[in-house]
mmCIF file of C-alpha atoms in Angstrom:
data_model
loop_
_atom_site.group_PDB
_atom_site.id
_atom_site.type_symbol
_atom_site.label_atom_id
_atom_site.label_comp_id
_atom_site.label_asym_id
_atom_site.label_seq_id
_atom_site.Cartn_x
_atom_site.Cartn_y
_atom_site.Cartn_z
ATOM 1 C CA MET A 4 131.708 -116.036 28.189
ATOM 2 C CA LYS A 5 128.087 -117.099 28.064
ATOM 3 C CA LYS A 6 127.567 -120.872 27.923
ATOM 4 C CA LEU A 7 125.662 -122.198 24.926
ATOM 5 C CA LEU A 8 122.758 -124.282 26.195
ATOM 6 C CA ASN A 9 120.261 -126.387 24.282
ATOM 7 C CA THR A 10 117.196 -125.379 22.303
ATOM 8 C CA LEU A 11 114.059 -127.464 22.595
ATOM 9 C CA PHE A 12 112.135 -127.645 19.306
ATOM 10 C CA VAL A 13 108.534 -128.831 19.729
ATOM 11 C CA THR A 14 107.502 -129.895 16.232
ATOM 12 C CA GLN A 15 104.385 -131.957 16.953
ATOM 13 C CA PRO A 16 101.130 -130.033 16.408
ATOM 14 C CA ASP A 17 98.605 -129.451 19.171
ATOM 15 C CA VAL A 18 101.091 -129.856 22.027
ATOM 16 C CA TYR A 19 100.439 -127.915 25.243
ATOM 17 C CA LEU A 20 103.454 -126.691 27.207
ATOM 18 C CA SER A 21 103.235 -126.656 30.996
ATOM 19 C CA LEU A 22 105.485 -126.334 34.037
ATOM 20 C CA ASP A 23 106.122 -128.941 36.716
ATOM 21 C CA GLY A 24 108.763 -127.876 39.185
ATOM 22 C CA ASP A 25 111.828 -126.976 37.123
ATOM 23 C CA ASN A 26 110.681 -129.030 34.159
ATOM 24 C CA ILE A 27 108.758 -128.325 30.984
ATOM 25 C CA VAL A 28 106.072 -130.918 30.311
ATOM 26 C CA LEU A 29 104.735 -131.574 26.820
ATOM 27 C CA VAL A 30 101.102 -132.677 26.832
ATOM 28 C CA LYS A 31 98.949 -133.803 23.902
ATOM 29 C CA GLU A 32 95.346 -134.875 24.375
ATOM 30 C CA GLN A 33 95.933 -135.259 28.135
ATOM 31 C CA GLU A 34 98.894 -137.575 27.524
ATOM 32 C CA LYS A 35 102.354 -136.547 28.734
ATOM 33 C CA LEU A 36 104.756 -136.854 25.819
ATOM 34 C CA ALA A 37 107.923 -135.661 27.527
ATOM 35 C CA ARG A 38 109.304 -134.055 30.675
ATOM 36 C CA ILE A 39 112.492 -132.052 30.190
ATOM 37 C CA PRO A 40 114.576 -130.119 32.752
ATOM 38 C CA LEU A 41 114.642 -126.396 32.006
ATOM 39 C CA HIS A 42 117.984 -125.646 33.634
ATOM 40 C CA ASN A 43 119.955 -126.721 30.543
ATOM 41 C CA LEU A 44 117.742 -124.921 28.012
ATOM 42 C CA GLU A 45 118.317 -121.453 26.618
ATOM 43 C CA SER A 46 115.254 -121.418 24.375
ATOM 44 C CA VAL A 47 112.058 -123.283 23.513
ATOM 45 C CA VAL A 48 110.646 -123.051 19.985
ATOM 46 C CA ALA A 49 107.137 -124.448 19.517
ATOM 47 C CA PHE A 50 105.525 -125.042 16.128
ATOM 48 C CA GLY A 51 101.740 -125.157 15.761
ATOM 49 C CA TYR A 52 101.270 -124.947 19.504
ATOM 50 C CA THR A 53 98.008 -125.347 21.398
ATOM 51 C CA GLY A 54 99.221 -123.103 24.178
ATOM 52 C CA ALA A 55 101.540 -122.641 27.132
ATOM 53 C CA SER A 56 100.723 -122.223 30.794
ATOM 54 C CA PRO A 57 101.194 -118.786 32.402
ATOM 55 C CA ALA A 58 103.428 -120.457 34.986
ATOM 56 C CA LEU A 59 105.776 -121.721 32.283
ATOM 57 C CA MET A 60 105.851 -118.364 30.523
ATOM 58 C CA ARG A 61 106.690 -116.614 33.793
ATOM 59 C CA TYR A 62 109.404 -119.170 34.614
ATOM 60 C CA CYS A 63 111.028 -118.711 31.206
ATOM 61 C CA ALA A 64 110.764 -114.920 31.326
ATOM 62 C CA GLU A 65 112.359 -114.710 34.772
ATOM 63 C CA ARG A 66 115.268 -116.948 33.750
ATOM 64 C CA ASN A 67 115.843 -115.439 30.321
ATOM 65 C CA ILE A 68 114.784 -118.609 28.500
ATOM 66 C CA SER A 69 113.487 -117.564 25.101
ATOM 67 C CA LEU A 70 110.000 -118.962 24.437
ATOM 68 C CA VAL A 71 109.091 -118.645 20.755
ATOM 69 C CA PHE A 72 105.904 -119.666 18.958
ATOM 70 C CA MET A 73 105.725 -120.348 15.231
ATOM 71 C CA THR A 74 103.211 -121.746 12.793
ATOM 72 C CA MET A 75 103.757 -125.266 11.477
ATOM 73 C CA SER A 76 105.187 -123.740 8.296
ATOM 74 C CA GLY A 77 107.850 -121.897 10.311
ATOM 75 C CA LYS A 78 106.382 -118.390 10.295
ATOM 76 C CA PHE A 79 107.173 -116.413 13.438
ATOM 77 C CA MET A 80 104.152 -115.588 15.608
ATOM 78 C CA ALA A 81 105.324 -114.427 19.040
ATOM 79 C CA ARG A 82 108.110 -114.490 21.605
ATOM 80 C CA VAL A 83 107.708 -114.296 25.367
ATOM 81 C CA ILE A 84 110.163 -111.982 27.103
ATOM 82 C CA GLY A 85 110.360 -110.772 30.683
ATOM 83 C CA GLU A 86 111.688 -107.599 32.233
ATOM 84 C CA SER A 87 114.397 -105.851 30.242
ATOM 85 C CA ASN A 88 117.919 -106.677 31.357
ATOM 86 C CA GLY A 89 120.648 -104.094 31.741
ATOM 87 C CA ASN A 90 120.065 -100.514 32.763
ATOM 88 C CA VAL A 91 117.671 -97.954 31.360
ATOM 89 C CA VAL A 92 120.553 -95.677 30.336
ATOM 90 C CA LEU A 93 121.646 -98.186 27.679
ATOM 91 C CA ARG A 94 118.188 -98.419 26.145
ATOM 92 C CA LYS A 95 117.717 -94.632 26.243
ATOM 93 C CA LYS A 96 120.991 -94.279 24.337
ATOM 94 C CA GLN A 97 119.726 -96.823 21.805
ATOM 95 C CA TYR A 98 116.488 -94.876 21.317
ATOM 96 C CA LEU A 99 118.319 -91.557 20.929
ATOM 97 C CA ILE A 100 120.647 -92.945 18.266
ATOM 98 C CA SER A 101 117.732 -94.577 16.466
ATOM 99 C CA GLU A 102 116.100 -91.154 16.100
ATOM 100 C CA ASP A 103 119.323 -89.625 14.734
ATOM 101 C CA THR A 104 119.753 -90.698 11.093
ATOM 102 C CA ALA A 105 123.435 -89.684 10.977
ATOM 103 C CA ALA A 106 124.284 -91.656 14.110
ATOM 104 C CA SER A 107 122.190 -94.586 12.859
ATOM 105 C CA ALA A 108 124.070 -94.524 9.556
ATOM 106 C CA ALA A 109 127.396 -94.846 11.384
ATOM 107 C CA ILE A 110 126.255 -98.135 12.923
ATOM 108 C CA ALA A 111 124.416 -99.318 9.814
ATOM 109 C CA ARG A 112 127.682 -98.995 7.865
ATOM 110 C CA SER A 113 129.250 -101.645 10.063
ATOM 111 C CA PHE A 114 126.303 -104.022 9.641
ATOM 112 C CA ILE A 115 126.416 -103.698 5.847
ATOM 113 C CA ILE A 116 130.194 -103.959 5.590
ATOM 114 C CA GLY A 117 130.062 -107.134 7.674
ATOM 115 C CA LYS A 118 127.420 -108.575 5.365
ATOM 116 C CA LEU A 119 129.288 -107.746 2.148
ATOM 117 C CA TYR A 120 132.645 -108.888 3.523
ATOM 118 C CA ASN A 121 131.242 -112.286 4.463
ATOM 119 C CA GLN A 122 129.449 -112.696 1.146
ATOM 120 C CA LYS A 123 132.667 -111.805 -0.685
ATOM 121 C CA TRP A 124 134.472 -114.464 1.358
ATOM 122 C CA MET A 125 131.859 -117.026 0.337
ATOM 123 C CA LEU A 126 132.365 -116.226 -3.346
ATOM 124 C CA GLU A 127 136.147 -116.388 -3.006
ATOM 125 C CA ARG A 128 135.903 -119.769 -1.289
ATOM 126 C CA MET A 129 133.793 -121.041 -4.166
ATOM 127 C CA THR A 130 136.456 -120.011 -6.697
ATOM 128 C CA ARG A 131 139.117 -121.753 -4.628
ATOM 129 C CA ASP A 132 137.247 -124.986 -3.864
ATOM 130 C CA TYR A 133 135.109 -125.469 -6.981
ATOM 131 C CA ALA A 134 137.003 -123.774 -9.802
ATOM 132 C CA MET A 135 136.078 -126.547 -12.246
ATOM 133 C CA ARG A 136 132.357 -126.318 -11.535
ATOM 134 C CA ILE A 137 131.622 -122.588 -11.577
ATOM 135 C CA ASP A 138 132.322 -119.569 -13.762
ATOM 136 C CA VAL A 139 135.365 -118.281 -11.881
ATOM 137 C CA ALA A 140 135.576 -115.056 -13.886
ATOM 138 C CA MET A 141 131.986 -114.159 -13.022
ATOM 139 C CA PHE A 142 132.507 -114.929 -9.327
ATOM 140 C CA LYS A 143 135.701 -112.853 -9.275
ATOM 141 C CA ALA A 144 133.912 -109.963 -10.965
ATOM 142 C CA VAL A 145 131.132 -109.893 -8.367
ATOM 143 C CA SER A 146 133.692 -110.270 -5.573
ATOM 144 C CA GLN A 147 135.521 -107.216 -6.900
ATOM 145 C CA GLN A 148 132.210 -105.367 -7.172
ATOM 146 C CA LEU A 149 131.497 -106.091 -3.500
ATOM 147 C CA SER A 150 134.961 -104.801 -2.570
ATOM 148 C CA GLN A 151 134.351 -101.550 -4.412
ATOM 149 C CA MET A 152 130.950 -101.151 -2.780
ATOM 150 C CA MET A 153 132.457 -101.665 0.661
ATOM 151 C CA MET A 154 134.823 -98.774 0.006
ATOM 152 C CA GLU A 155 131.880 -96.608 -1.026
ATOM 153 C CA ILE A 156 129.900 -97.690 2.032
ATOM 154 C CA ARG A 157 132.758 -96.764 4.388
ATOM 155 C CA ALA A 158 132.590 -93.190 3.116
ATOM 156 C CA CYS A 159 128.778 -92.961 3.057
ATOM 157 C CA GLU A 160 127.034 -91.022 5.833
ATOM 158 C CA ASP A 161 123.511 -91.034 4.405
ATOM 159 C CA LEU A 162 121.221 -93.775 5.706
ATOM 160 C CA GLU A 163 119.032 -93.959 2.612
ATOM 161 C CA ARG A 164 122.090 -94.151 0.369
ATOM 162 C CA LEU A 165 123.450 -96.966 2.529
ATOM 163 C CA ARG A 166 120.226 -98.904 2.089
ATOM 164 C CA GLY A 167 120.464 -98.381 -1.650
ATOM 165 C CA LEU A 168 124.033 -99.678 -1.763
ATOM 166 C CA GLU A 169 123.076 -102.690 0.330
ATOM 167 C CA GLY A 170 120.257 -103.426 -2.091
ATOM 168 C CA GLN A 171 122.599 -103.224 -5.095
ATOM 169 C CA ALA A 172 125.035 -105.592 -3.399
ATOM 170 C CA ALA A 173 122.223 -108.032 -2.640
ATOM 171 C CA VAL A 174 121.229 -108.113 -6.321
ATOM 172 C CA ALA A 175 124.825 -108.854 -7.363
ATOM 173 C CA TYR A 176 125.260 -111.610 -4.760
ATOM 174 C CA ASN A 177 121.875 -113.201 -5.480
ATOM 175 C CA ARG A 178 122.781 -113.532 -9.166
ATOM 176 C CA LEU A 179 125.373 -116.131 -8.140
ATOM 177 C CA PHE A 180 123.392 -117.958 -5.492
ATOM 178 C CA ASP A 181 122.032 -120.504 -7.966
ATOM 179 C CA ASP A 182 125.595 -121.260 -9.119
ATOM 180 C CA MET A 183 126.533 -122.166 -5.529
ATOM 181 C CA ILE A 184 123.979 -124.980 -5.648
ATOM 182 C CA LEU A 185 126.198 -127.814 -6.893
ATOM 183 C CA GLN A 186 123.965 -130.844 -6.365
ATOM 184 C CA GLN A 187 120.325 -131.715 -7.163
ATOM 185 C CA LYS A 188 120.244 -128.922 -9.747
ATOM 186 C CA GLU A 189 117.004 -130.124 -11.315
ATOM 187 C CA ASP A 190 115.154 -129.959 -8.006
ATOM 188 C CA PHE A 191 116.788 -126.957 -6.300
ATOM 189 C CA PHE A 192 117.242 -123.608 -8.009
ATOM 190 C CA PHE A 193 117.258 -119.936 -7.085
ATOM 191 C CA ARG A 194 115.874 -117.267 -9.402
ATOM 192 C CA THR A 195 114.829 -114.498 -7.022
ATOM 193 C CA ARG A 196 114.008 -114.054 -3.350
ATOM 194 C CA SER A 197 110.351 -114.825 -2.526
ATOM 195 C CA ARG A 198 109.180 -114.548 1.063
ATOM 196 C CA ARG A 199 105.475 -114.556 1.869
ATOM 197 C CA PRO A 200 105.026 -117.276 0.880
ATOM 198 C CA PRO A 201 108.244 -118.856 -0.464
ATOM 199 C CA GLN A 202 107.652 -119.949 -4.066
ATOM 200 C CA ASP A 203 110.322 -122.652 -4.380
ATOM 201 C CA ARG A 204 112.317 -125.104 -2.279
ATOM 202 C CA VAL A 205 115.403 -122.919 -1.865
ATOM 203 C CA ASN A 206 113.358 -119.941 -0.703
ATOM 204 C CA ALA A 207 111.490 -122.192 1.728
ATOM 205 C CA LEU A 208 114.808 -123.188 3.294
ATOM 206 C CA LEU A 209 116.153 -119.631 3.343
ATOM 207 C CA SER A 210 113.001 -118.256 4.972
ATOM 208 C CA PHE A 211 113.112 -120.904 7.693
ATOM 209 C CA ALA A 212 116.822 -120.303 8.374
ATOM 210 C CA TYR A 213 116.371 -116.522 8.508
ATOM 211 C CA THR A 214 113.428 -116.866 10.913
ATOM 212 C CA LEU A 215 115.460 -119.023 13.294
ATOM 213 C CA LEU A 216 118.477 -116.723 13.063
ATOM 214 C CA ALA A 217 116.329 -113.640 13.712
ATOM 215 C CA SER A 218 114.803 -115.312 16.756
ATOM 216 C CA ASP A 219 118.227 -116.234 18.162
ATOM 217 C CA THR A 220 119.549 -112.725 17.507
ATOM 218 C CA GLY A 221 116.515 -111.080 19.090
ATOM 219 C CA ALA A 222 116.937 -113.182 22.224
ATOM 220 C CA ALA A 223 120.654 -112.304 22.354
ATOM 221 C CA LEU A 224 119.930 -108.566 22.136
ATOM 222 C CA GLU A 225 117.294 -108.722 24.856
ATOM 223 C CA GLY A 226 119.743 -110.739 26.938
ATOM 224 C CA VAL A 227 122.281 -107.886 27.023
ATOM 225 C CA GLY A 228 119.627 -105.257 27.767
ATOM 226 C CA LEU A 229 118.896 -103.861 24.301
ATOM 227 C CA ASP A 230 115.477 -103.455 22.723
ATOM 228 C CA SER A 231 115.378 -105.862 19.756
ATOM 229 C CA TYR A 232 112.485 -103.909 18.180
ATOM 230 C CA VAL A 233 114.312 -100.582 17.776
ATOM 231 C CA GLY A 234 116.854 -100.708 14.954
ATOM 232 C CA PHE A 235 119.244 -98.389 13.184
ATOM 233 C CA MET A 236 119.152 -99.614 9.580
ATOM 234 C CA HIS A 237 115.738 -101.296 9.670
ATOM 235 C CA ARG A 238 113.378 -98.603 10.876
ATOM 236 C CA ASP A 239 110.560 -99.034 13.368
ATOM 237 C CA ARG A 240 107.578 -101.083 12.274
ATOM 238 C CA PRO A 241 104.985 -102.609 14.626
ATOM 239 C CA GLY A 242 105.813 -106.235 15.399
ATOM 240 C CA ARG A 243 109.200 -106.228 13.614
ATOM 241 C CA ILE A 244 112.394 -106.971 15.544
ATOM 242 C CA SER A 245 114.292 -104.313 13.618
ATOM 243 C CA LEU A 246 117.535 -104.399 15.624
ATOM 244 C CA ALA A 247 117.680 -108.190 15.327
ATOM 245 C CA LEU A 248 117.352 -107.820 11.555
ATOM 246 C CA ASP A 249 120.163 -105.240 11.647
ATOM 247 C CA VAL A 250 122.606 -107.436 13.537
ATOM 248 C CA MET A 251 121.795 -110.633 11.646
ATOM 249 C CA GLU A 252 122.686 -108.970 8.317
ATOM 250 C CA GLU A 253 126.317 -109.854 8.993
ATOM 251 C CA LEU A 254 125.352 -113.512 9.444
ATOM 252 C CA ARG A 255 122.839 -114.037 6.627
ATOM 253 C CA GLY A 256 125.401 -115.280 4.130
ATOM 254 C CA VAL A 257 128.094 -116.897 6.216
ATOM 255 C CA TYR A 258 125.676 -118.563 8.656
ATOM 256 C CA ALA A 259 122.202 -119.018 7.156
ATOM 257 C CA ASP A 260 122.980 -119.161 3.413
ATOM 258 C CA LYS A 261 125.935 -121.518 3.875
ATOM 259 C CA PHE A 262 123.791 -123.727 6.082
ATOM 260 C CA VAL A 263 121.042 -123.944 3.447
ATOM 261 C CA LEU A 264 123.560 -124.665 0.703
ATOM 262 C CA SER A 265 125.068 -127.469 2.785
ATOM 263 C CA LEU A 266 121.640 -129.097 3.249
ATOM 264 C CA ILE A 267 121.222 -129.168 -0.533
ATOM 265 C CA ASN A 268 124.770 -129.947 -1.634
ATOM 266 C CA LYS A 269 125.233 -132.706 0.946
ATOM 267 C CA LYS A 270 121.813 -134.109 -0.018
ATOM 268 C CA ILE A 271 120.565 -133.949 3.556
ATOM 269 C CA LEU A 272 117.232 -132.841 2.082
ATOM 270 C CA ASN A 273 115.733 -133.672 -1.312
ATOM 271 C CA LYS A 274 112.675 -132.807 -3.387
ATOM 272 C CA ASN A 275 110.487 -135.265 -1.450
ATOM 273 C CA ASP A 276 110.953 -133.182 1.705
ATOM 274 C CA PHE A 277 108.679 -130.413 0.415
ATOM 275 C CA VAL A 278 104.987 -129.920 -0.284
ATOM 276 C CA GLU A 279 103.394 -127.324 -2.555
ATOM 277 C CA LYS A 280 100.161 -125.659 -1.474
ATOM 278 C CA GLU A 281 97.339 -124.480 -3.721
ATOM 279 C CA ASN A 282 98.473 -120.852 -3.357
ATOM 280 C CA GLY A 283 101.917 -121.752 -4.694
ATOM 281 C CA ALA A 284 103.646 -121.786 -1.322
ATOM 282 C CA VAL A 285 106.394 -124.397 -0.948
ATOM 283 C CA LEU A 286 106.844 -125.744 2.575
ATOM 284 C CA LEU A 287 108.924 -128.330 4.393
ATOM 285 C CA THR A 288 107.232 -131.558 5.468
ATOM 286 C CA ASP A 289 107.060 -132.322 9.187
ATOM 287 C CA ASP A 290 109.876 -134.883 8.985
ATOM 288 C CA ALA A 291 112.030 -132.532 6.898
ATOM 289 C CA ARG A 292 111.541 -129.761 9.436
ATOM 290 C CA LYS A 293 112.886 -132.077 12.143
ATOM 291 C CA THR A 294 115.892 -132.906 9.952
ATOM 292 C CA PHE A 295 116.484 -129.186 9.368
ATOM 293 C CA LEU A 296 116.270 -128.360 13.083
ATOM 294 C CA THR A 297 118.591 -131.212 14.054
ATOM 295 C CA ALA A 298 121.188 -129.953 11.585
ATOM 296 C CA TRP A 299 120.642 -126.343 12.729
ATOM 297 C CA GLN A 300 121.285 -127.282 16.339
ATOM 298 C CA ALA A 301 124.415 -129.213 15.341
ATOM 299 C CA LYS A 302 125.631 -126.138 13.420
ATOM 300 C CA LYS A 303 125.192 -123.985 16.514
ATOM 301 C CA GLN A 304 127.485 -126.332 18.467
ATOM 302 C CA GLU A 305 130.390 -126.083 16.007
ATOM 303 C CA LYS A 306 133.433 -124.256 17.392
ATOM 304 C CA ILE A 307 135.052 -121.255 15.711
ATOM 305 C CA THR A 308 137.533 -118.571 16.739
ATOM 306 C CA HIS A 309 135.758 -115.229 16.931
ATOM 307 C CA PRO A 310 137.598 -112.845 14.567
ATOM 308 C CA TYR A 311 137.433 -109.863 16.945
ATOM 309 C CA LEU A 312 137.738 -111.458 20.381
ATOM 310 C CA GLY A 313 140.197 -114.152 19.312
ATOM 311 C CA GLU A 314 138.383 -116.630 21.582
ATOM 312 C CA LYS A 315 136.986 -120.031 20.686
ATOM 313 C CA ILE A 316 133.203 -120.012 20.864
ATOM 314 C CA SER A 317 130.294 -121.942 19.380
ATOM 315 C CA TRP A 318 128.591 -120.653 16.234
ATOM 316 C CA GLY A 319 125.409 -120.385 18.275
ATOM 317 C CA LEU A 320 127.045 -117.795 20.531
ATOM 318 C CA VAL A 321 127.968 -115.432 17.693
ATOM 319 C CA PRO A 322 124.667 -113.455 17.921
ATOM 320 C CA HIS A 323 125.224 -113.080 21.687
ATOM 321 C CA VAL A 324 128.798 -111.828 21.208
ATOM 322 C CA GLN A 325 127.737 -109.308 18.553
ATOM 323 C CA ALA A 326 124.908 -108.107 20.799
ATOM 324 C CA LEU A 327 127.413 -107.679 23.621
ATOM 325 C CA LEU A 328 129.808 -105.725 21.393
ATOM 326 C CA LEU A 329 126.965 -103.494 20.212
ATOM 327 C CA ALA A 330 125.966 -102.762 23.804
ATOM 328 C CA ARG A 331 129.593 -101.918 24.651
ATOM 329 C CA TYR A 332 129.736 -99.515 21.709
ATOM 330 C CA LEU A 333 126.518 -97.787 22.785
ATOM 331 C CA ARG A 334 127.987 -97.410 26.299
ATOM 332 C CA ASN A 335 131.072 -95.743 24.733
ATOM 333 C CA ASP A 336 133.329 -98.619 25.805
ATOM 334 C CA LEU A 337 134.318 -99.111 22.136
ATOM 335 C CA ASP A 338 135.146 -96.448 19.554
ATOM 336 C CA GLU A 339 133.061 -98.265 16.911
ATOM 337 C CA TYR A 340 130.965 -101.376 16.577
ATOM 338 C CA PRO A 341 133.100 -104.274 15.239
ATOM 339 C CA PRO A 342 131.103 -106.356 12.735
ATOM 340 C CA PHE A 343 131.556 -110.115 12.477
ATOM 341 C CA LEU A 344 134.108 -110.535 9.668
ATOM 342 C CA TRP A 345 134.504 -114.224 8.966
ATOM 343 C CA LYS A 346 137.125 -115.799 6.719
#
């Protein structure tokens, strides 16, 4: 099993990244801020960067260390990758299936079922743990609705219909998201999903979590030899890591949404950790972003038992395992792709 290494988050603005031997050096205004060995890193995420040396980019690419650049607000800009891993036969199979809507639908079904199953589990856990604080009947009704939709999805072979069913399920689940916010209700609320830019504090947190999860998933897919830009449910669009968005659907609720809810309900973040821009965008402050990333890295280190493999792994390795299972399915080593079904 792949070993989960560390992620280096560079949150200071105007920091230049360079290479010195086997170390990454952080430089700001000709002053060396830090010198960190690269051998125990699996990724480097830089916010508001000045630049990175070609030597460092080559070093990271050759050793499969993900090097990601984002704006200070957390918007994805670019990721440095090297030569594709794996063999060309695997990627050709991926491209062929992507062009076949029926074959794509067969895989997309698994992604969507995984997503709905995990969201249903979240709702059921809420009724069990917080029965006195939520409308149990409403949660049970939506849970039952998700179960019925999963049955319909299993029998659906049309890709567009699958997308429609996924959209209906998202509407039903999102109606209850605000009810899962149990603390700081006056300052944190969810009405609807807003992305570019996020219009409230909850959407700001969700967007940041989804960006980090997509980056981790994209790196995992590239690591097993797949092309993270060619998806089956999310169709091709320039600059979009469509396959990463496909695979992370299973993890949106149980990984990213639960993480965001824990930041709010445990009062790790509060209303003072956000700023509102003139255009209505709500963003994390610099200090809050560091708090978020520290908690995110701690979450990735938590141990779970993978529901399909039956092995203990870290949460941070789940995208890698799902990427590996997808590659095995495309190589015909598995009869179907097993989604991540957490309970």
